[in-house]
Amino acid sequence: MTEAAAVRPSPPLWRRLLGFNVLTGVVLGIGGWYVGWFGAHAVVGPSLDYFGDIDYNELSVYLAYLGGVIGFLVGMGFLNYPLARLRGYPPSLREKEEAGWTRYFSLCTDHKVVGIQYLWGIGLFFFIGGLNAMLIRTELLSPHRQVFPAGTYLTLVGMHGTMMMGMMTSGILGPFANYLVPIMIGARRMAFPRIEALTFWLLMAAGAILTTSIFFGGFPTGWTGYAPLANQANPGLDNYVLFFALVGVSMGLLGLNMIATILTMRAPGLTWTRLPIFVWGVLSTAVLMVLAAPVLIATLGMVALDRTAQTSFFLPAAGGSNYLYQNLFWMFGHPEVYVLALPGFAIVLEILPVFARKPLWGYRLAVAGLLGVSLLSWFVWQHHLFVSGINGDLRPFYMLSTELISIPTGFTFLCGMMTLWRGQIRFTVPMLFCLAWFFNFLVGGLSGVFLSDVSSDVTTHGSFFSMAHFHYTIMGGLVFTFFAAIYYWVPKMTGWQLNERLGRIHFWTMFLFFNSTFAPLFAIGFLGQPRRVVTYPSGLQFLNDWVSISAFCLGISMLVFLFNLVWSLAFVRRPAPANPWASRSIEFQLPSPVPVHNFDRIPVFSGDPYGYGEGPVPSLVPAGSPAGRD
Amino acid sequence: MAADPAAAPRQPTDSTNHGLRVVVAWLILSAIATPLVAIYVGPLIPPGNASVQAQGQVFTNQVMVSLLTPVLCLMAVFFGYGLLRFRVRRSEAVLDGPPLRNDPRVQILWIVITSAMVLFLAGFGTYELLKDGSGGGQGPNPIALPAGHKSAFQVQVIGQQWQFTYRYPSLGGMESNQLVLPANTLVALHVTSLDVVHSFWAIELGAKADANPGVDNVAYVETKGPTVFHVRCAELCGLWHGYMFNNGRVVDSAQFSSWSAQEQRIFASIKHYVNRDAPFAHIYLPDPARRAG
Amino acid sequence: MRVGVKLLLVCVAVAGAGVIIGFYASNLTTLAGSPAYSVPVQNSNGHKVVNLEIQTVAAIGPKLSRNPDWVSYLIHTSRGWKRETVWNLPANATVHVTIFNFDGASGLRNPYFGRPQGMVGNSILVDGKPTDAVDPDDASHTFAVPALGLILAIPGVADDAKNQCGFAPCPMSNAHRTIKFTFHTTTPGHYRWQCFVPCAAGWIFGFGGPMQTIGYMDGFLNVSA
């Protein structure tokens, strides 16, 4: 019996609600939280507090949330398959892949469902992080009036940064790699479908942990969590530690899954030089994820030990070093920002050929660029520490390595630009977002050149200039391509078209107000406003007000997008054709939405998907295969 | 059978040398823009001329922005020309473009030019940095030593939550809330912290050095004429990080003497307590458990 | 699903999101903050004079806070002693300050802050005696308004004193030290004040918890014309 026929008819709704799903997950999660909380209080008591009674038992916060996460995962049903196998049941790959909307709220091993779950989950937390950004800009409207008390403001800043960095790490790999990589390599599933689902639900649990940190006093350290300030913080910092640790686990497993899938499950004929550039981008990102996540988890473990077990990894007065934290954090942190940037490169290079109707120019150079960025990202992290008192001999080396990374980044620019050259350019909404990427990442990258020069960095480090730099590269780079990917692939994923006019309004307002918000920040930084401050010199008020108002308008442009989403997917529901963009890529040769089993027969590849102008799309079904055989 | 939308017929190629047009336009634009930027925009980039190091930073920024102007011009010309010339009207049928996959000459030219730019920037940056330290914190063993560093005027900057205080070892170990520096003097700032990581940023002087507990972070600044400058904390250090600022002054020697005499009079009453509990040292490691009961 | 039902669901979802966001934002404006108290102003020969009476305590107690063990400042208002640390003061005025300290000594981390500065005469009255240097080992708290250059250390109650205060507010019959000084307000503005003694028991460097929370050991002087 082929896998195609293994999809069971869906059970009735009441049966589906009764099984393991989000409802049982939340209930068991809350139960687990209380078990952890009271368990820690009963067993440990306040004796592990630092030097005296501080009203909080830090260990109980950790154990409570860990109990909550374990309860949540058990309630989602992640223990079922391991227990079944222990009891001798044969291996099975199918869980909840039957039709029905409830599979989106449970553990489902269909990679396409996980992709769509990721899209909505990350979208939700993206908007929460964005809300915090609006509140931050509200506070910065005036240097004298305090809308939020100073301590709460720092928590807002930390929540915005942490939420965005943690969630958008999987921003493109989560939704789009999960959905598309098996299809693009001609497989029916990922290598480890249950781990795939685990990465998603772990991320959701992590997001819930971070949003509840305000109930524990928030945290004053920003997303970088520098010790020793982290040791002084309220228990809200424990939420931050757990959030990032779970994000690290999710990230590492996601990367692992991608690598295993891409390496071992490619269909016949799909050699490395025929792989879609998107898959190369996913691979280079996944390698970074797998290698960087353990560093993060270990560092956060040390922070947790410092806060609960009276160790002093990061306390100089007790024998530790704050430099240890900074170096470990940035050893993760720098590859992390390339985890954010590389998928953007991959998406741009994937989409540009379709809307320029030309092959991807310089395929090998583009791959070299992606892998080069991935490799070099390990050698630059101390550029975050130029003025922190590191050994002076190191600084010229890190200046060189940081500048060198602009060379492979330039390859992406060259390949993209030459793909456009002499093309037949169609300005569809995904194309507009990809073109905006060139502008945004150019500004971001060139400002990075200023930051990489130590002399210039003396003034711009820790100021709004560096904030403008990373918002241009991360938001201008990743978030714009995130929307490009949404407009490009959502018709394929859902089977409904998105409204093009609303998409254009969203794009132009977002592009205009994004630049209006972040461009003045370069000036504000140079003029002397440090990061994460709740007040600033009065002379900078005009610029700050301009930025705040633009930020509010940027927020409104996101509402246009949300309106488009709800309008098109819930009300208008115009069916999308299988290939709305006339793309040669394999996912567009399949129906919209893609059926559960992906392919009727595993395809055989004879070229890359960029053969525009080189003839008809080759048939991907092996000729002469009898029906019913793979 | 309906035509496969993904395999459209090709647009006939045209023989205009678009590349030449772009290159020429770019060269003209760069030739105009780069000198304008170098002369008019470059000097306006902060931090200004209040110290030798700040001047050095302005010069570095000037060179970098001038080097990056042709890059911006190239992008502007390329995209302006390309997106306009090669666009397709919405109503036209979808046709494929020419199957251009590669041109090794373009690749090599690009790699050579970008590598050259990067290597120049790294070399230039290193030279500028090592010349006078650029006002940045270099740790306890600085290697970028400006001329006359052996007789530099020593000032210790102590960061604590949430105020900077300043100690002057050459003025009897005096400590003060105010940072006053003599004009036209090379100053060695020894920045340290008593608790968490702060960052001392004297904005107009172009000096920034992180204040780490238990570390002596040295930054050199050579002051010029009398001026007022602003000091802000540039590393998140807790609740009042945003309010951790004060004004500093560079004054001529007569004013500096009268100021230091006045501060020493104020310091006199606390002097023996300070010398008892925290005599001048390059680092201080207060007990982390220090707290009220 | 009919269009009407879908529309209703969307409206409910939007309204719900709006309510949650509204709650979130409005709660954050008060979280870990303090209401402002306008100190009564007297006019003396056309010159504004303000009397500020504050006390510092070792433990705030369960009636005034969810964290009963936290140290705190309190201000004497017409409604009695309140845990409010944002005070509205007039500009160009003379402020006479009396601080009653009911807490024991814990020592200054930076002994320099034992030197009173920024008030009239650069000295303070401790239990009636003028002082221009407080022994850092004796210091229990400090009161500092860095933007005004005002800093002074507050000596603590002896460890073996009888009748020490438990929870706030502390009556005058409990052991305490009295500190008096006078300073002038000038330009209107938003001046933050803080305590410099690391006195938040249990946190590393003593600077967590109440030392980093407005409403306990940190606050604002809102000086307005």
XYZ file of C-alpha atoms in Angstrom, chain B residues 47 49-51 179-184 204-205 222-230 247-252 255:
28
model
C 31.573 63.844 16.837
C 36.545 68.771 16.668
C 36.633 69.093 20.427
C 39.505 66.652 20.777
C 34.601 65.977 35.146
C 36.782 68.975 34.448
C 39.793 68.580 32.191
C 42.634 70.952 31.401
C 42.757 72.241 27.830
C 45.342 71.104 25.290
C 31.899 65.602 21.914
C 35.337 64.363 22.907
C 43.769 64.828 23.862
C 41.721 67.894 24.679
C 41.916 71.073 22.670
C 40.296 74.408 23.483
C 37.870 75.120 26.331
C 34.465 73.618 25.721
C 31.488 71.956 27.357
C 30.860 68.302 26.626
C 28.257 65.741 27.629
C 28.126 67.625 31.740
C 31.865 67.906 31.612
C 34.091 70.855 30.872
C 37.448 71.473 29.293
C 38.913 74.641 30.817
C 42.149 76.575 30.559
C 40.365 77.955 35.677
